[in-house]
Amino acid sequence: MRDGTSPHLIIVSNRGPYSFYNRDGELKPERGSGGLVTAITGVAKTHNVLWISHALSRGDRKWVAMQGDGVHALDDMRVRLIAPVPSTYNAYYNVISNPLLWFVQHQLYDTPRTPVLDANLWHAWQAYAEANKRLADAVVQTVSQLSGPVIVMPQDYHLYLMPRFLRERLGSRVVIQPFCHIPWPGPDAWRVLPLKMRREIVESMLMADRFGFQTGRDVRRFMQTAADVLQGVAVMEKQRILTYRGQVLEAAHYPISVDVDDLTRRREKPEVKEYVRQINARIGERKLILRVDRVEPSKNILRGFLAYRNLLREYPEFRHKVEMLALLVPSRTEVTEYKHYLRDIMALVGEINATLGEPDWEPVQIKLGNNYDRAVAAMTRYDVLMVNPIADGMNLVAKEGAVLNQRSGQIILSEEAGAAEELGDAPLLVSPYDVYDMREALRKALMMGDAERTMRASRLAEQVRQNDIHQWFGRQIEDAMRGAR
Ligand code: G6P
């Protein structure tokens, strides 16, 4: 496929596939480990992939200063890093992208108090547009040096204004096909934002050729939002086509997934096996309830512990017989909501262990930090995996657990995780606000007979195997190529 005629795929994202670090006086690239990087690294072996992103770390900026901000080959792909203006970047990332758009889309506001949109925020909105424009400029310049078809794929909520900047400059020279990784809520949730902002976002999105979302539900809610925000949008619901001022947009869904082969290989790593040994030594005959999360307020970690506390109080026969292990990766600790959330988690766990624990049994064990080998080990070994977000684009922990687990473990899954749409009734579905429901799901999972356990666990694993990360990206490229000119 990689020849002069195959399309160029230009991925654009806030965080790029590599970060540069100083090792023994030399700048060395380290590849990121997220799903997107994994999928695209695979595709880069057979396609012309060029990835444009911000230079974020000190090492990244140094690399740009030394090498220039042109296109450089790294492994199988080409990358281009753009060093942002620090104050613009701060407003784009720390005022608009994360505290505003991400919160709107996960519907996490305590609306009597937040958000308060003020002059500072409107100022930051300009910066969001500027940051989008700067990355779009880099795309435009890069495209001018390419021949043949080009597909541009901006990623996530950081880049909603990019389709407009690209279309205005490049017309139909490129196929524009962005993907939104986080949930798209309905029109009422978006009304937290003033109409002008909603319009700018939706108008820009409608200038793409195709917009990818995680679930069918996201697609439906996007179509409703577009019709709510802009007069004159015609929606063909069944075909998922939106037309507006002569432009035609297709809304599609591509549920993101995990790399099944890579996970299966990881399970065999000596480091992982050593963690399995340690976990077994601690848990012994008890049943393991596991959760693995970034510490984000959307993950509903507090209610998960409340449900577990209720289980131990209501059904004391489980005491000593179970243990909960929470592997938590601290995230955005400079943002107040995140800092307070972690503080509240630690306080609640302290209370549970102090009031229900006994000298020879600690009900909850928390491990803070980013240790993927340990997470993989724990996922092979859980009896119950709790995945109960208030809102989540997909939630890959549920999919990783389904593939890795070797004990016919059950998954308690929030109906608000994107994964719920795909995994059907193989997991135990719960409402994320209902602590009673979650307590009963825990009890059911712990008491379930072998036949049902095996049946549910194998359906989970099978479902994930059928749509792994390579299918996720492959389907997007196939659809994009149909329009590539
Ligand atoms: C959240 C979102 C993801 C996004 C990530 C970016 O977890 O749910 O969709 O990719 O943030 O994290 P970063 O650390 O790069 O800002």
Short mmCIF file of N, CA, C and O in Angstrom, two decimals, residues 15 18-31 57-60 63:
data_model
loop_
_atom_site.label_atom_id
_atom_site.label_comp_id
_atom_site.label_asym_id
_atom_site.label_seq_id
_atom_site.Cartn_x
_atom_site.Cartn_y
_atom_site.Cartn_z
N ARG A 15 -1.50 15.68 21.94
CA ARG A 15 -0.31 14.94 22.38
C ARG A 15 0.12 14.01 21.27
O ARG A 15 -0.70 13.28 20.72
N TYR A 18 5.21 10.44 20.24
CA TYR A 18 6.51 10.34 20.91
C TYR A 18 6.71 11.54 21.83
O TYR A 18 6.27 12.64 21.53
N SER A 19 7.40 11.30 22.95
CA SER A 19 7.91 12.42 23.77
C SER A 19 9.41 12.27 23.81
O SER A 19 9.93 11.15 23.78
N PHE A 20 10.06 13.39 23.90
CA PHE A 20 11.53 13.34 23.91
C PHE A 20 12.06 13.59 25.32
O PHE A 20 11.59 14.49 26.01
N TYR A 21 13.01 12.75 25.72
CA TYR A 21 13.60 12.87 27.06
C TYR A 21 15.12 12.88 26.95
O TYR A 21 15.68 12.24 26.05
N ASN A 22 15.70 13.58 27.90
CA ASN A 22 17.15 13.63 27.93
C ASN A 22 17.70 12.37 28.60
O ASN A 22 17.38 12.09 29.75
N ARG A 23 18.44 11.58 27.84
CA ARG A 23 19.06 10.37 28.41
C ARG A 23 20.56 10.46 28.16
O ARG A 23 20.97 10.43 27.00
N ASP A 24 21.31 10.54 29.25
CA ASP A 24 22.77 10.65 29.15
C ASP A 24 23.19 11.75 28.17
O ASP A 24 24.02 11.52 27.28
N GLY A 25 22.57 12.90 28.31
CA GLY A 25 22.95 14.05 27.50
C GLY A 25 22.42 14.03 26.08
O GLY A 25 22.72 14.89 25.27
N GLU A 26 21.61 13.01 25.74
CA GLU A 26 21.07 12.93 24.37
C GLU A 26 19.55 12.89 24.42
O GLU A 26 18.98 12.25 25.32
N LEU A 27 18.90 13.55 23.45
CA LEU A 27 17.44 13.52 23.42
C LEU A 27 16.96 12.24 22.75
O LEU A 27 17.31 11.98 21.59
N LYS A 28 16.18 11.47 23.48
CA LYS A 28 15.72 10.18 22.92
C LYS A 28 14.19 10.17 22.88
O LYS A 28 13.54 10.58 23.85
N PRO A 29 13.60 9.68 21.77
CA PRO A 29 12.13 9.59 21.72
C PRO A 29 11.61 8.38 22.49
O PRO A 29 12.23 7.32 22.46
N GLU A 30 10.48 8.58 23.18
CA GLU A 30 9.81 7.44 23.82
C GLU A 30 8.40 7.39 23.29
O GLU A 30 7.69 8.39 23.31
N ARG A 31 7.99 6.22 22.86
CA ARG A 31 6.67 6.10 22.25
C ARG A 31 5.60 6.02 23.33
O ARG A 31 5.76 5.33 24.33
N SER A 57 6.61 18.43 26.22
CA SER A 57 7.61 18.36 27.29
C SER A 57 8.78 19.29 26.98
O SER A 57 8.93 19.78 25.85
N ARG A 58 9.61 19.48 28.01
CA ARG A 58 10.80 20.32 27.79
C ARG A 58 11.68 19.68 26.71
O ARG A 58 12.22 20.36 25.85
N GLY A 59 11.75 18.34 26.76
CA GLY A 59 12.55 17.61 25.76
C GLY A 59 12.00 17.83 24.35
O GLY A 59 12.75 18.01 23.40
N ASP A 60 10.64 17.81 24.23
CA ASP A 60 10.03 18.02 22.91
C ASP A 60 10.43 19.39 22.36
O ASP A 60 10.79 19.53 21.19
N TRP A 63 13.93 19.51 21.26
CA TRP A 63 14.09 18.78 20.00
C TRP A 63 13.70 19.66 18.83
O TRP A 63 14.39 19.72 17.81
#
